C-alpha positions in Angstrom: 169.5 -10.5 77.4 168.3 -7.6 79.5 168.3 -4.3 78.2 171.7 -2.7 78.9 171.2 1.0 80.7 172.4 4.4 79.1 174.0 5.9 81.7 176.3 9.6 82.8 180.2 9.2 83.3 179.9 8.9 86.3 177.4 5.5 86.0 173.9 7.0 86.8 171.0 5.7 85.3 170.1 7.8 82.5 166.3 8.5 82.6 165.8 10.4 79.5 168.3 10.5 76.8 165.4 12.1 74.1 164.5 15.7 75.8 166.5 18.1 77.7 165.1 19.6 81.0 163.3 22.8 80.8 161.7 25.4 83.4 157.9 24.7 82.5 156.5 22.3 79.5 158.4 24.7 76.3 160.0 26.5 78.6 164.4 27.6 78.1 166.7 24.9 79.3 168.0 24.8 83.2 172.0 24.5 83.7 171.3 21.7 86.5 170.8 19.6 83.5 174.0 17.3 84.5 173.2 15.2 82.1 173.0 17.9 79.1 175.9 20.2 79.6 178.3 16.4 80.3 177.4 15.2 76.8 177.9 18.8 74.7 180.8 19.9 76.6 182.4 16.0 76.8 181.4 15.8 72.7 183.1 19.2 72.2 186.4 17.7 73.7 186.7 14.7 71.0 188.7 15.7 68.4 191.6 18.5 68.6 192.7 20.3 67.1 190.2 21.0 64.3 186.4 21.7 64.4 184.0 18.8 65.5 181.5 20.2 63.3 182.1 22.8 60.3 185.9 21.9 60.1 186.1 23.0 56.7 185.6 26.3 55.7 186.0 29.4 54.1 185.2 32.9 55.2 185.5 36.4 54.2 184.9 40.0 55.4 182.5 42.8 54.5 179.8 44.8 55.1 176.0 44.3 55.9 173.9 48.1 54.8 170.4 48.7 56.4 168.1 48.9 53.3 164.6 49.1 55.6 163.3 50.5 59.1 162.6 48.0 61.5 163.0 50.4 64.6 159.4 49.2 65.1 160.9 45.8 65.9 164.5 46.3 67.6 166.3 48.7 69.0 169.6 47.2 67.9 172.4 50.0 67.0 173.5 48.7 63.6 169.6 47.8 62.7 168.6 51.6 63.1 168.5 53.1 60.0 168.9 53.0 56.6 172.1 53.4 55.4 173.9 52.2 57.9 177.0 49.9 57.4 178.4 47.3 59.9 181.6 45.2 59.1 181.3 42.0 58.7 182.8 38.1 58.7 181.5 36.0 57.0 182.5 32.2 57.2 180.9 28.9 54.8 181.9 25.7 55.7 180.2 21.8 55.5 179.5 20.6 58.8 179.9 16.7 58.3 183.8 16.5 56.8 187.3 17.0 57.8 189.0 19.7 57.5 191.0 18.1 54.1 187.3 17.4 53.1 185.7 17.7 49.4 183.7 21.3 49.0 181.2 19.4 46.5 180.1 17.0 49.1 176.2 16.7 50.0 175.8 17.8 52.6 174.8 21.0 54.8 176.6 23.8 54.7 177.2 26.5 57.3 176.3 29.9 57.0 177.9 32.3 59.6 178.4 36.3 60.2 179.6 38.3 63.2 178.4 42.0 63.1 180.8 44.0 64.3 178.7 46.8 65.8 179.2 49.9 68.2 177.5 47.5 71.0 179.3 44.9 70.5 180.0 41.7 68.7 176.8 40.1 67.3 177.1 36.5 65.7 175.0 34.8 64.0 175.3 31.5 63.2 173.3 29.6 60.7 173.3 27.1 57.4 172.1 27.1 54.0 168.4 24.9 54.5 166.3 26.8 57.5 165.5 23.9 59.4 167.2 21.1 60.5 167.8 17.6 61.6 166.9 17.1 65.6 164.8 19.8 68.3 166.7 18.5 71.0 170.8 19.4 72.0 170.7 16.5 73.3 170.5 14.4 70.7 173.0 16.4 68.8 176.0 14.5 69.6 174.2 11.0 69.1 173.5 12.9 65.6 176.8 13.7 64.4 178.3 10.5 65.3 176.3 8.6 63.2 177.5 11.2 60.7 180.8 11.1 61.3 183.6 8.0 60.0 182.9 4.6 62.1 185.2 4.4 65.0 185.9 1.1 63.5 185.8 1.4 59.5 187.0 5.0 59.8 184.1 6.3 56.4 180.8 7.4 56.8 178.8 4.5 56.9 175.0 4.0 55.4 174.1 2.2 58.6 174.9 4.6 60.8 173.1 7.7 58.6 169.8 5.9 58.0 169.6 4.0 61.4 169.7 7.6 63.1 167.4 8.8 60.9 165.2 5.5 61.2 165.6 6.8 65.3 164.3 10.6 64.5 161.3 10.9 62.7 161.8 14.6 63.1 164.4 14.5 60.7 161.9 13.9 57.3 161.9 17.4 56.4 165.8 18.5 56.6 166.1 15.0 54.8 164.0 16.0 52.2 166.0 19.6 51.9 169.2 17.2 51.5 168.4 15.1 49.3 166.2 17.0 47.0 168.2 19.5 44.2 169.4 22.1 46.6 171.3 20.0 48.4 175.0 20.6 46.2 175.2 24.3 46.7 177.5 24.8 42.7 179.6 28.1 45.6 178.7 29.7 48.7 178.2 32.5 46.5 174.9 30.9 44.8 173.5 29.3 47.9 170.9 30.9 50.7 171.7 31.6 54.0 168.7 31.3 57.3 169.8 31.5 60.7 167.5 29.0 60.8 166.5 29.4 64.8 164.1 31.5 66.0 165.4 34.7 67.6 164.1 37.4 69.8 163.9 41.4 68.1 162.4 44.0 71.4 162.4 47.7 70.5 162.7 50.7 72.3 159.2 50.3 74.4 160.0 47.0 75.7 157.6 45.3 72.8 159.2 41.4 71.6 159.2 39.8 68.6 160.0 36.6 67.9 162.5 36.4 64.1 163.8 33.9 61.9 166.2 35.3 59.6 166.4 34.8 55.7 169.5 35.3 53.0 168.7 35.0 49.5 171.6 35.3 47.0 171.7 38.0 44.9 173.2 35.9 42.5 170.7 33.2 42.2 170.4 29.6 43.3 172.6 27.1 41.5 173.2 23.3 42.2 175.0 20.1 41.6 173.7 17.2 40.6 175.4 14.4 41.9 177.4 12.9 39.3 178.2 16.7 39.2 180.0 16.8 42.9 181.1 13.8 42.2 182.8 14.7 39.0 183.6 18.3 40.5 185.1 16.5 44.3 188.0 14.3 42.0 188.8 17.2 40.5 189.3 20.5 42.4 188.2 19.5 46.6 188.7 22.8 47.1 186.1 24.1 44.6 183.8 26.0 46.9 187.3 27.8 48.9 188.6 28.9 45.3 185.3 30.0 43.7 184.8 32.7 46.7 188.7 33.4 46.5 188.9 34.1 42.8 185.0 36.5 42.7 186.4 38.6 45.4 190.2 38.8 44.3 188.4 39.8 40.0 186.2 42.6 42.0 182.7 40.0 41.9 181.9 40.9 44.9 179.0 37.7 46.7 175.8 39.8 47.8 172.9 38.3 50.0 169.8 40.5 50.6 168.6 40.0 54.3 164.7 39.0 55.2 163.4 39.0 57.8 159.7 37.0 59.1 158.5 38.7 61.8 155.7 37.5 65.1 154.2 39.2 68.3 156.2 37.0 70.9 152.1 36.7 72.1 151.0 35.2 68.9 153.8 32.3 69.8 151.4 30.3 72.5 148.7 29.7 70.2 150.9 29.6 66.5 148.8 26.2 65.1 153.1 24.4 65.0 155.8 25.1 67.7 157.6 28.2 66.1 160.7 27.2 68.0 161.1 23.8 66.3 164.0 24.2 64.4 162.9 21.2 62.3 159.9 23.1 60.6 159.5 26.8 59.3 157.0 29.7 59.3 154.9 29.1 56.5 155.6 32.6 54.0 151.4 33.5 53.6 151.4 33.6 57.7 155.1 36.0 58.6 155.7 37.7 55.3 159.3 38.8 54.3 160.5 41.6 54.8 163.7 42.9 53.9 166.1 44.3 56.2 169.3 45.3 54.0 172.1 43.9 52.1 175.1 42.2 53.3 178.0 42.0 50.6 181.9 40.4 51.0 184.4 42.1 49.6 187.2 41.4 50.9 189.2 37.9 51.6 191.4 37.4 54.5 195.6 37.7 54.5 195.4 34.3 56.5 193.2 31.4 55.9 194.6 30.1 59.4 194.7 33.2 61.1 191.9 34.5 60.2 189.2 31.6 58.5 190.1 28.6 61.2 190.5 30.9 64.5 186.9 32.7 63.4 184.9 32.0 66.3 180.9 31.8 65.9 179.6 32.0 69.6 175.5 32.3 69.3 175.1 33.8 72.7 176.9 36.7 71.8 173.6 38.9 71.3 173.9 43.2 71.5 171.0 45.1 73.0 167.8 44.2 70.9 168.4 40.9 70.2 168.0 37.8 72.6 167.4 34.1 72.4 163.9 32.1 72.2 162.5 29.3 73.8 164.4 27.1 70.7 165.3 24.2 73.0 168.4 23.9 69.8 169.9 27.4 70.2 169.4 27.3 73.9 172.0 24.0 74.1 174.5 26.2 71.3 174.6 29.1 73.8 176.4 27.3 75.7 178.1 24.7 73.4 179.7 26.8 70.4 181.1 29.3 73.1 182.7 26.4 75.2 184.2 24.3 72.3 185.7 27.5 71.3 187.9 28.1 75.0 188.5 24.0 74.8 190.1 24.6 70.9 191.4 28.2 70.3 192.2 28.4 74.3 189.3 31.1 76.8 190.8 33.9 75.2 190.2 33.6 72.0 188.3 36.4 71.7 191.5 38.9 71.9 192.2 37.6 68.3 191.9 39.7 65.8 189.1 38.2 63.6 186.7 37.8 67.0 188.0 41.2 69.1 185.4 44.1 68.6 186.3 46.3 66.1 183.7 48.6 66.5 183.8 48.9 70.3 186.6 48.0 72.5 186.0 44.4 75.3 186.2 45.8 79.0 185.8 43.4 81.8 187.0 41.6 84.3 188.4 38.3 82.7 191.9 37.7 82.5 195.3 35.4 83.1 194.8 32.6 80.6 196.7 30.6 77.9 197.8 33.5 75.8 196.5 35.9 78.4 197.1 39.1 76.4 195.0 41.8 78.4 196.6 42.9 81.7 195.5 46.4 81.8 197.9 47.6 83.6 199.3 47.5 87.4 196.3 49.5 89.0 193.6 47.8 87.2 191.3 45.6 89.0 190.0 42.2 88.4 186.8 42.3 90.4 183.2 44.0 90.4 182.3 46.4 92.0 185.2 48.1 92.5 186.4 51.7 93.8 188.4 51.7 90.9 185.9 53.2 88.4 186.1 49.9 86.8 183.6 49.2 84.4 179.8 48.7 85.8 176.9 46.6 84.8 174.3 49.1 82.7 170.8 47.6 84.1 169.4 47.2 80.9 169.0 43.7 79.7 169.6 43.2 76.0 166.2 42.2 75.1 162.6 41.7 76.7 162.8 38.7 79.6 161.0 35.3 78.6 158.6 34.1 80.7 158.4 30.8 82.1 155.6 28.3 83.9 155.5 24.7 85.4 157.7 22.2 87.1 160.8 21.8 86.1 161.9 18.0 84.5 162.5 16.2 80.7 159.9 17.5 79.2 159.0 16.9 75.3 158.0 20.1 73.4 154.4 21.3 74.3 152.0 19.9 71.2 150.4 22.8 69.3 147.3 21.9 67.2 149.4 20.9 64.3 152.4 20.1 65.4 154.1 17.0 63.1 157.3 15.5 61.9 156.3 15.0 58.8 153.7 17.2 57.0 156.1 20.3 56.3 158.3 17.6 54.1 155.1 16.1 52.2 154.2 19.9 51.5 157.8 20.2 50.0 157.9 17.2 47.9 154.7 18.0 46.7 156.0 21.2 45.5 158.8 19.7 43.6 158.3 19.7 39.6 158.3 15.4 38.9 161.9 15.5 37.8 163.1 17.3 41.2 160.8 14.4 43.2 162.9 11.9 40.1 166.5 13.4 41.3 164.9 13.6 45.4 164.1 9.5 45.0 167.2 8.9 43.5 169.6 9.8 45.6 167.3 9.2 49.0 167.5 5.7 47.8 171.6 5.7 46.1 171.9 5.5 50.2 168.8 3.9 52.0 169.4 0.8 49.5 173.2 0.5 51.2 171.4 -0.1 54.9 172.4 -3.5 56.1 169.4 -3.6 58.0 165.6 -4.4 56.4 164.0 -3.1 59.9 165.9 0.3 59.5 164.8 0.8 56.0 161.2 -0.2 56.7 161.1 2.5 59.9 162.8 5.2 56.9 160.4 3.7 54.7 157.4 4.6 57.0 159.0 7.9 57.6 158.7 9.3 53.4 154.7 7.7 53.7 154.0 9.9 56.2 155.2 12.8 54.4 153.2 11.5 51.6 151.7 8.8 50.4 154.0 9.0 46.5 156.8 9.2 48.1 156.8 6.7 50.4 155.7 4.9 47.7 158.7 6.0 44.5 161.5 5.7 47.2 160.8 1.9 48.2 160.5 1.1 44.7 163.6 2.8 43.6 165.0 1.0 46.6 163.9 -2.9 45.7 165.1 -1.9 42.3 168.2 -1.2 43.5 168.6 -3.7 46.0 167.5 -6.6 43.1 170.8 -5.2 40.7 
């Protein structure tokens, strides 16, 4: 029986379904990659009306205050002086489940922030883990499909979950995070947040730096065991929402300290692994944490639907002094997030109160569309340039340009000297105490032992063994013991 050929929606054969087209090896993505855009655009339109991912969420308002001078690295105005405060809206969420799902589940948590700066809104969209399962956005719809409800059974299937991970060795690091002790936060207040992606900062002199964000909870890390989470999810499916709401209402305002890892842009090419790979962390010994400021949440929304459900975060909402990197996952999300909001909330979702700028005014030529509220009067023009004193371009880019070389095409990520899908997962495992390792192995085996195909189990076991031989052996023994019962 011949192998079926994967095609686009129009029936054209797909040459490469693993790597997005880039401007040279390691370069940014290309708008001409029809397969990527079609795949992401179709994926964004699969659910009505809830979010495809991060559907179950909670939010709160607060402020960010600068505590340390970072003007040597960025000229972003909201980071421009010690003591400066900027209003913020935060949304926390689970990733895989539907809007009615329980909060206390083993799942990454979204950690999204909207800074209402005087230069426009800056959206930082991250998670409570510093890494992710995949490194190319072309694989994102497939990954989420494997984790969501099966089209036939209507529930999450271990066969699908572990089959995808079996074919994605780069997921081993994030799987180790997810199945470890931090896989189920006790509340949104008791977890860290990470920008996860690599971003670019540019200073007033035009010098470029790459940066990773770390929001360290000031409440301390608290997590749940699998058994505790199952009990809590049954008693109060809204446990994280309840905790955040009640804490703020009684005046206990959660806070996080923001640290940044900073790398001169010139160092990226020769770094020992690809610094734009979302499945890897930058070791702190290479790039120590530098304190930036403090995030405080002190006000609950008045209407969850209007302010939490309609909140729209797009990583392409940058401000002067901050921009993207060649991180392929980030590049894909620059398109996908904004497109999802246009579909889900309408093209004028940026005019909703929670999404509109607060410290400045949006002034552009966007008009009409569903729920338009920006006619701007009979004399306002909707084209540029014009002779009627309409808003004009500044000619000043938000961030430094990214150099590109080579030929267009569906390139695999460039190989650095120490690129590896398993080393950092092994490092994480070896940092754990014996009790942490025992719980990690039990969590993995509990899911993997439910898989019906032996070849899928073997592929996953090989990943854990490649990360650390002891890790792989212990998972194998635990899976075999469960399957014999």
